[in-house]
XYZ file of C-alpha atoms in Angstrom:
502
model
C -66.892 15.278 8.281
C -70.417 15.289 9.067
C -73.105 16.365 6.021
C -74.700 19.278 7.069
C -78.124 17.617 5.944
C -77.289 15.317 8.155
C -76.826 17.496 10.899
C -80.064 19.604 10.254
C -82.017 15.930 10.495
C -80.504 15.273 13.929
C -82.499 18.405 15.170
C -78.800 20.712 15.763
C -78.410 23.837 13.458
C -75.053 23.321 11.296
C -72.153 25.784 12.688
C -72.390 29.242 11.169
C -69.315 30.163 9.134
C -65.977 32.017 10.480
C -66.381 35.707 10.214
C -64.075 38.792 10.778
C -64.247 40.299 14.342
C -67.181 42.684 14.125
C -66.362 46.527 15.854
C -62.691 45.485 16.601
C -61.528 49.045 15.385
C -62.451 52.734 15.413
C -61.844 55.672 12.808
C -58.500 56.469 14.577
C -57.155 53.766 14.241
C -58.416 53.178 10.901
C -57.957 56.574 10.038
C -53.515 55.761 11.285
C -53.913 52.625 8.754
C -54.589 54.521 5.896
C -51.751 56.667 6.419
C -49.812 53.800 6.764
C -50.485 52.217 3.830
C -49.417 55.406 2.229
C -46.406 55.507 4.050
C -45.198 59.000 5.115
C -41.537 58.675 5.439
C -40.994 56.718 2.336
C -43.120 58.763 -0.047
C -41.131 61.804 1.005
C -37.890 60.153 1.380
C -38.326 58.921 -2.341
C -39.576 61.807 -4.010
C -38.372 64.350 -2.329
C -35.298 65.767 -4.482
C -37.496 64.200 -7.550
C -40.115 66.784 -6.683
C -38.222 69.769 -6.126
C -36.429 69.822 -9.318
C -39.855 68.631 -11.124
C -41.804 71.826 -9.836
C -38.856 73.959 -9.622
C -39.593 73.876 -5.501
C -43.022 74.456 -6.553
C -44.244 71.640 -4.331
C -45.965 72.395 -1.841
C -49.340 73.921 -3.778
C -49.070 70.671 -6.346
C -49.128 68.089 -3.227
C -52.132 70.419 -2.138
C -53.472 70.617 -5.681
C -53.337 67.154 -6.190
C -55.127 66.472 -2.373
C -58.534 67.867 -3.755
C -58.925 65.392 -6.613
C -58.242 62.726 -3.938
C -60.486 64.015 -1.130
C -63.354 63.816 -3.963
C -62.241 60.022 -4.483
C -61.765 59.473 -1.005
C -65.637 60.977 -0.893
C -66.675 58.690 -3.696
C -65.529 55.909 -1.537
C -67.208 56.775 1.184
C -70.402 57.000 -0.364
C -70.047 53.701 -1.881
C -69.160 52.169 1.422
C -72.600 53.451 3.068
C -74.693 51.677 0.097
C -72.173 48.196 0.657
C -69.947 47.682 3.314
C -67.572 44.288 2.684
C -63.594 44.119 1.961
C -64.380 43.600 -1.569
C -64.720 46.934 -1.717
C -63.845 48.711 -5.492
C -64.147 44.791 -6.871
C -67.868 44.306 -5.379
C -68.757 48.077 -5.836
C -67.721 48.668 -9.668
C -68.740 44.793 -10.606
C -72.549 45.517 -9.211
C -72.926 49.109 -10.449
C -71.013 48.900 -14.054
C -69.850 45.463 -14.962
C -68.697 41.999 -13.229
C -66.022 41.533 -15.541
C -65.036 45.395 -14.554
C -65.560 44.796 -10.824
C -62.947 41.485 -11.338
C -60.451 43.259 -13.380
C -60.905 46.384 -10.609
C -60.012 43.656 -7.801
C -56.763 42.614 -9.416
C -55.452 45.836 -9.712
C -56.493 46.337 -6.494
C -54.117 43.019 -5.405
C -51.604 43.284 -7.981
C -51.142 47.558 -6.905
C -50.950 46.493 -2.866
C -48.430 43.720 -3.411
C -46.611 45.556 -5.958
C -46.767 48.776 -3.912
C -45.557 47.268 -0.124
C -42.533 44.945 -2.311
C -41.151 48.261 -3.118
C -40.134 49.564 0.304
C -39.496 45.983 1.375
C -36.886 45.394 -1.074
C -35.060 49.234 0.268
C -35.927 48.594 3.812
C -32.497 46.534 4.713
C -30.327 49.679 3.926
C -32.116 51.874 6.384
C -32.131 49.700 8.941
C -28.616 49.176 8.224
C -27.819 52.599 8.560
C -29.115 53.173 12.272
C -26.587 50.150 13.383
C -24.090 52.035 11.266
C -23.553 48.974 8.972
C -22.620 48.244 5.586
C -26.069 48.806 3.691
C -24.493 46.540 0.352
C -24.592 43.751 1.267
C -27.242 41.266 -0.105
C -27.556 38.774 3.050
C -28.491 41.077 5.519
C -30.911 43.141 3.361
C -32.359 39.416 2.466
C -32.343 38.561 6.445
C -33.968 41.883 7.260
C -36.654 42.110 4.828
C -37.719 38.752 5.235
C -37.563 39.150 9.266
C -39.972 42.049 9.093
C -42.588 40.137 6.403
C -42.508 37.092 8.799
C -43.296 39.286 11.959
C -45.610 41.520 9.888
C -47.510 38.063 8.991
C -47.672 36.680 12.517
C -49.179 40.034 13.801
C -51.478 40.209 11.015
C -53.247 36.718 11.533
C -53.220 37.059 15.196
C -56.064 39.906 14.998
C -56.818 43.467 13.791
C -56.701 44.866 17.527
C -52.930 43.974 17.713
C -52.358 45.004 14.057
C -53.774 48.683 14.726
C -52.415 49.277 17.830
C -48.736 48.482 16.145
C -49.600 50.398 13.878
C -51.019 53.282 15.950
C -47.333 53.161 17.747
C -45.049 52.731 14.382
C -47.183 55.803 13.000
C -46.574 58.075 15.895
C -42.757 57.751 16.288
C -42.597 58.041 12.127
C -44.895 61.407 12.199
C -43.319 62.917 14.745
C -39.726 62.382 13.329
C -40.508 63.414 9.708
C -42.367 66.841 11.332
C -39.745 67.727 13.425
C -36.986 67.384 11.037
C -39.222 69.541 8.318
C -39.820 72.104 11.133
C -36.481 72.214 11.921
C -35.709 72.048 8.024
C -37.917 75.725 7.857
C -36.379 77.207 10.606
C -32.791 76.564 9.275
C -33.773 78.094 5.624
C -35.410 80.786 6.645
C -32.820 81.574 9.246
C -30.687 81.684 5.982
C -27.938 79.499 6.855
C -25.285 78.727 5.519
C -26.008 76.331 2.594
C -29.565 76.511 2.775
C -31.334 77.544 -0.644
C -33.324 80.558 0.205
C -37.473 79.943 0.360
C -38.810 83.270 -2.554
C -42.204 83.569 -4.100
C -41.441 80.587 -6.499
C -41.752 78.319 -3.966
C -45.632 79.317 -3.642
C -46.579 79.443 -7.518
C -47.464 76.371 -9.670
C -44.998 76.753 -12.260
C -41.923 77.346 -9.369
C -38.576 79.597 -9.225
C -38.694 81.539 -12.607
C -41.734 79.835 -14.066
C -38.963 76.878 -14.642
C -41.651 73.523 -12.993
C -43.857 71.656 -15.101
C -46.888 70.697 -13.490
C -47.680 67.431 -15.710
C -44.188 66.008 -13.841
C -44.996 67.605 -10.376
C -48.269 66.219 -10.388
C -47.211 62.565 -11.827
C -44.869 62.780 -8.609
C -47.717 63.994 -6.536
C -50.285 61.009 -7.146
C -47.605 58.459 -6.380
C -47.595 59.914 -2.970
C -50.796 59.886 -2.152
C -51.434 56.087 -3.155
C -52.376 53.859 -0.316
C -55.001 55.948 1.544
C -57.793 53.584 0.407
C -56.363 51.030 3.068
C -58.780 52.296 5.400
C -61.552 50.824 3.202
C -60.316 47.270 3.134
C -60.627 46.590 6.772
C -64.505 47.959 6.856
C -66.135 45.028 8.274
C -63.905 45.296 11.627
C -64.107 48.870 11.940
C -67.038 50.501 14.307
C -69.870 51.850 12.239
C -68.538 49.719 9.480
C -70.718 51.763 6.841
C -69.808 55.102 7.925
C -66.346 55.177 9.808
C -64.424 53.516 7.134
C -65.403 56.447 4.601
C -64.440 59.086 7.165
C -61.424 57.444 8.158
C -60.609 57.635 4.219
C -60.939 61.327 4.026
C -59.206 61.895 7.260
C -56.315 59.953 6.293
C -55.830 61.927 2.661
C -56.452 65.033 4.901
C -53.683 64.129 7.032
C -50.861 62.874 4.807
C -51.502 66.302 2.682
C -50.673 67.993 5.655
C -47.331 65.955 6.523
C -46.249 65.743 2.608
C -46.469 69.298 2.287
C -44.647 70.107 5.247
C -42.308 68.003 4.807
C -41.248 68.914 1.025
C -41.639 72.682 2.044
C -39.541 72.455 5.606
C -36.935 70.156 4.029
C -36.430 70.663 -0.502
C -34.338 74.164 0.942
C -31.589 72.912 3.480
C -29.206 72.110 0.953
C -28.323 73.796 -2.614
C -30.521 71.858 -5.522
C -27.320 70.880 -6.640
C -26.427 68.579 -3.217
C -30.158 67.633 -3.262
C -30.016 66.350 -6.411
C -26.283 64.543 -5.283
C -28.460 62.631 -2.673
C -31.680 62.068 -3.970
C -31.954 58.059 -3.319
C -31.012 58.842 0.263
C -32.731 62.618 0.607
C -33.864 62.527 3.617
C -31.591 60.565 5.755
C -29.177 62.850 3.939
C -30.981 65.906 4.973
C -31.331 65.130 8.318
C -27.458 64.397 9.148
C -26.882 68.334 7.383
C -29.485 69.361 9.977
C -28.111 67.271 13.176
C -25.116 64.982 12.228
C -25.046 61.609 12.344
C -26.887 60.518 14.737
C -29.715 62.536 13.711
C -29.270 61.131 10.149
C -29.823 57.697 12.461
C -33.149 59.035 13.713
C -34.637 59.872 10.033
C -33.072 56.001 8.863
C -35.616 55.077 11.909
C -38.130 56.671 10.653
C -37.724 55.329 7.417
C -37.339 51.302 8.952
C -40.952 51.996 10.521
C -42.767 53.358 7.777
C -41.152 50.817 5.468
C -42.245 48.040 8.205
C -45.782 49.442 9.012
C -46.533 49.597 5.173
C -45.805 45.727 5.230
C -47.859 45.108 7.776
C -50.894 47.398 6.274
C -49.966 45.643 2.799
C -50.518 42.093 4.200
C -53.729 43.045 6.244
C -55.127 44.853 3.535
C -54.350 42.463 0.451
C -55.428 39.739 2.336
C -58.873 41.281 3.174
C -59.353 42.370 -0.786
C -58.009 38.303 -1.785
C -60.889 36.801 0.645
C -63.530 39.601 -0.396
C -62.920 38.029 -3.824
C -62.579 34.798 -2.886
C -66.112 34.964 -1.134
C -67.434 35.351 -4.418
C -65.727 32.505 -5.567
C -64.051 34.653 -8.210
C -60.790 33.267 -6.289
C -60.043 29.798 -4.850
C -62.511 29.449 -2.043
C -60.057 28.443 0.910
C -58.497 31.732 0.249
C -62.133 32.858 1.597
C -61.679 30.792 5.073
C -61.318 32.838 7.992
C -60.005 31.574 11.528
C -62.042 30.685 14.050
C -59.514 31.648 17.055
C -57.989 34.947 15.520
C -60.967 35.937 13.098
C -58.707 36.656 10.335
C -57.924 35.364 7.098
C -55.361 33.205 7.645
C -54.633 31.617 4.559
C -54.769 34.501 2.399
C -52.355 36.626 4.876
C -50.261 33.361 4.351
C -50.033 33.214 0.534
C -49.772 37.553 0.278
C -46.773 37.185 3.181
C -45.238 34.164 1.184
C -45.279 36.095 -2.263
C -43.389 38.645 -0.314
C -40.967 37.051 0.622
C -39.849 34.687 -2.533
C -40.046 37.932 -4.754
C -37.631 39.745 -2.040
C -35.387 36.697 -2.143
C -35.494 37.403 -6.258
C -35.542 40.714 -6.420
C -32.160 40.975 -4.116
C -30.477 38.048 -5.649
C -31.108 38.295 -8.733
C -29.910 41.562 -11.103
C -32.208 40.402 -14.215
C -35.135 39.972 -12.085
C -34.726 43.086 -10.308
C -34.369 45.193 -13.391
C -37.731 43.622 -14.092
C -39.147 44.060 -10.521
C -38.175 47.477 -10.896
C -40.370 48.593 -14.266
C -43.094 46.843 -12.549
C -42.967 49.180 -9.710
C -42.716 52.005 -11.082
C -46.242 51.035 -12.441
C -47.864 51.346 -9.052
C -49.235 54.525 -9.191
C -50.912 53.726 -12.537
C -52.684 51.353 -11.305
C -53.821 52.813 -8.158
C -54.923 56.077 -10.378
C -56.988 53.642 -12.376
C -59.332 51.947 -10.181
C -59.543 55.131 -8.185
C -60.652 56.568 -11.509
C -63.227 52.879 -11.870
C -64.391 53.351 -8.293
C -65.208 57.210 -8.633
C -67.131 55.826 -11.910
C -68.896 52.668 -10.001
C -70.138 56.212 -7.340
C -71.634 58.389 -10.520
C -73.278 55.197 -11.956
C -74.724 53.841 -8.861
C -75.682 57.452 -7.531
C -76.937 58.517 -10.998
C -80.399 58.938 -10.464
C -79.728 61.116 -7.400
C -77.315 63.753 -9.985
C -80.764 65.140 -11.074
C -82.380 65.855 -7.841
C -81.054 69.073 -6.824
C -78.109 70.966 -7.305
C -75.618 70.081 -4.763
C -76.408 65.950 -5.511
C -75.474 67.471 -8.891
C -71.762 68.944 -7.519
C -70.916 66.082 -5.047
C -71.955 63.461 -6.950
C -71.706 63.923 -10.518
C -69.366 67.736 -11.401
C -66.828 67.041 -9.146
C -66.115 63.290 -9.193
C -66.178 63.803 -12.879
C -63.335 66.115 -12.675
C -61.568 63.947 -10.478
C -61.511 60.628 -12.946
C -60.592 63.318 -16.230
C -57.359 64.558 -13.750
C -56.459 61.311 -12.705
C -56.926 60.250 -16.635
C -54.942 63.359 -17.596
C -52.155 62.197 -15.082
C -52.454 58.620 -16.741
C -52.199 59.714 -20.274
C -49.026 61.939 -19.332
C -47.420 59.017 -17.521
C -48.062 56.887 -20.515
C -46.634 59.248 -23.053
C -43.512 59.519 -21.131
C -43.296 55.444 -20.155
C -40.257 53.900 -21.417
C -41.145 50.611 -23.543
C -40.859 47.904 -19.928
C -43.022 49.860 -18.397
C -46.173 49.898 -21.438
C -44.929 45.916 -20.918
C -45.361 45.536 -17.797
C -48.674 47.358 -17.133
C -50.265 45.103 -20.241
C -48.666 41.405 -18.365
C -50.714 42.448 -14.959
C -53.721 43.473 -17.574
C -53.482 40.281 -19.696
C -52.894 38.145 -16.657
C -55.920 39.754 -15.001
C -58.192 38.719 -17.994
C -56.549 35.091 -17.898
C -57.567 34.894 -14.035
C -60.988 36.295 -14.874
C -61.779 33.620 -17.906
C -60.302 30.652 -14.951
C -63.014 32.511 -12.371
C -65.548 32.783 -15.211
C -65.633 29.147 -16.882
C -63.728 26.733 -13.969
C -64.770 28.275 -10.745
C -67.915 29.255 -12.433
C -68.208 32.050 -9.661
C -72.075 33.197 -9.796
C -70.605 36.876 -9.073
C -70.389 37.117 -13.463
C -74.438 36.583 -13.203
C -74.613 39.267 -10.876
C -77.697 42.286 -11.753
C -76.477 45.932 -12.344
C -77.922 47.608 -8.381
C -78.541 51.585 -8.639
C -79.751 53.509 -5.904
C -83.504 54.735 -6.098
C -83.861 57.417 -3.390
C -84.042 61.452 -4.573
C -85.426 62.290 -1.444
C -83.021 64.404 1.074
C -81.796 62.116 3.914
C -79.057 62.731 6.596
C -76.433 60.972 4.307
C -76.623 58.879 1.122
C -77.601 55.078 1.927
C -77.935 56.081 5.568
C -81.489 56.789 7.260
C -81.883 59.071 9.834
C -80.534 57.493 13.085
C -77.351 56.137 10.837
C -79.275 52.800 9.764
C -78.486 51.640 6.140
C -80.600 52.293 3.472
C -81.795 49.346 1.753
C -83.227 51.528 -1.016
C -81.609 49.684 -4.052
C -82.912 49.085 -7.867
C -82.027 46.244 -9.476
C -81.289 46.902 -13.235
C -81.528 43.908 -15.761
């Protein structure tokens, strides 16, 4: 290959470097992969019975509850994404406003959460799709065939281009919303119709501490963060999205907006068709469960459907979006640099949507034939939410440090960007704290091997990459003055307003 010194002397200007396709996207559609990456169905289909007898059918005002902290994350995202706009995101954001070492330790959780988090419907995916075909959902070669069908198409879509990978998931997301509403209106209309079997909907159901003051709210709202995890996704994809500094953000909010709205529908319309006690009976299969007390079996079909696409457009979102955090990182050379290449044909990151699809699939093949590795598997995803609460809690952090100077300048700087994303990070640390208390042993385990092997990766970026990103100066924005939005100049140009701290 030709030395680009070489080149330069010849009198022709070396190729510029493959880059990500530039206003590909819009806030719909990045608004439908959030929501995706939070996965509607499954969230609800897995934590549905779990819920109800956690809150004592109190569940509806927790999910609500527990939307404001994350619309004030969502917020502090938003803000961070007008002052730096790059897939990096929470890793490039926390490591230039706090600490490097932070920011890298913020990425892998970042990775090790979205891997983690799209393996676990994966792994549960073969049974539902089982179910609409009406076939046995035990055996292990078919669930193997299945899940590792839908990774392998998942990939393909995602390296042939974002266009193609929001408009399937623009299409997936439709059918899936519309399903899981219709069954939770029809859920509503059954129980308050008081039908026969249906648990009756009383003022409980609309108090935090639920039917006879019998929920706890730690538990309701430990359930109620593990829903919500995922919305973020809308970040990851910011330098394809129109407006990239502005668009992503609101696509973030509108996606936690939106999901609030289905969860709480959807636990409301659907926790009182059955008696807690039948509920309870079915909780692994709740809603497909639900659904065939509502309409029979082939309704029960429908809801399995709906379950297939929101496992399968979580995959997808979880390869797009892991990929695009692995080569923001790997731009920085905190990660092997051909994980940074991007393709000149599809303008995605191939090789990085390669090695995220790959790990995929060999941990599905373990997880389904293996019992010893799937009891392990298992701990470690129950550990997603943690570690999705804490680098929303480090990113919310990275905001309030960057956006410090601005807390002083008048009172509602003060509220937006210092009161209320403080109360945000001391919930989500409450939540943390509570989940710890109550972790069995594997768990505490598990959550300290993705820690230690974070640090282990960070020493290897540190002292054999030697990624300049560690020698990075603390930035902090400067401005106090009021402007249409913060980083943004009137017109919607970027501020470049930025101190430098030593």
């Amino acid at each position: 290959m030709a030395d680009h010194s070489a080149v330069a002397a010849a009198g022709v200007a070396p190729a510029p470097a493959a880059r990500l396709e530039p206003d590909a996207i819009g806030a719909a559609q990045d608004t439908v992969i959030g929501m995706a990456s939070a996965a509607p169905a499954v969230s609800v289909g897995l934590t549905l019975a779990a819920l109800a007898a956690a809150t004592a059918y109190a569940g509806g005002p927790i999910i609500i509850l527990t939307a404001v902290p994350m619309l004030i994350i969502a917020n502090s995202y938003r803000r961070l994404n007008l002052w730096n706009a790059n897939c990096g995101a929470s890793f490039e954001w926390v490591g230039r406003a706090i600490n490097p070492y932070l920011g890298f330790l913020t990425g892998w959780l970042m990775i090790t959460g979205s891997i983690i988090g799209t393996l676990g419907p994966v792994v549960v995916l073969g049974p539902s799709v089982l179910a609409v075909f009406g076939a046995s959902s035990t055996s292990t070669w078919p669930n193997i065939a299945i899940g590792t069908a839908v990774v392998l198409v998942m990939l393909v879509i995602a390296i042939l281009g974002i266009r193609l990978t929001a408009r399937t998931q623009v299409g997936m997301g439709l059918v899936e919303y519309v399903i899981l509403i219709g069954f939770a209106i029809a859920g509503l209309v059954v129980v308050l119709g008081h039908h026969h079997g249906t648990f009756p909907i009383t003022r409980g159901w609309f108090s935090l501490r639920g039917i006879g003051g019998h929920g706890s709210l730690a538990a309701g709202f430990l359930i109620a963060v593990f829903m919500y995890t995922g919305w973020d996704g809308t970040i990851y994809v910011n330098e394809e999205v129109k407006h990239r500094r502005t668009n992503p953000g609101r696509a973030a909010i509108m996606a936690v907006a939106f999901i609030a709205i289905i969860f709480t529908v959807s636990q409301v319309g659907l926790q009182g068709v059955v008696s807690p006690a039948r509920l309870q009976a079915n909780a692994p299969s709740a809603l497909v469960y639900v659904a065939g007390v509502l309409g029979g079996g082939g309704w029960a079909k429908v809801m399995a459907l709906s379950l297939a696409l929101s496992v399968i457009a979580s995959t997808g979102c979880g390869i797009v979006l892991t990929a695009r955090m692995i080569y923001g990182m790997a731009s920085h050379r905190v990660l092997p640099e051909f994980l940074a290449n991007v393709s000149r044909r599809f303008a995605t990151p191939v090789a990085a949507s390669v090695v995220v699809g790959l790990i995929l699939i060999v941990v599905t093949w373990l997880y389904l034939l293996t019992s010893s590795v799937a009891n392990a598997f298992t701990q470690v995803i129950a550990v997603t939410g943690l570690l999705y609460a804490t680098f929303y809690i480090l990113t919310a952090l990275a905001a309030i440090t960057y956006y410090r100077r601005r807390v002083f300048s008048s009172a509602w700087d003060a509220l937006i960007l210092g009161i209320l994303p403080i109360a945000a990070v001391g919930f989500l640390g409450w939540v943390l704290v509570k989940s710890l208390q109550t972790a069995p042993a594997s768990q505490i385990w598990s959550l300290a091997g993705i820690t230690g092997a974070g640090v282990i990766l960070m020493l290897c970026a540190r002292f054999i990459l030697r990624s300049p990103f560690f020698h990075i100066q603390r930035e902090s924005d400067t401005s106090r003055d009021a402007a249409p939005g913060i980083g943004e100049l009137p017109g919607g140009r970027p501020s470049r307003r930025v101190r430098r701290d030593s």
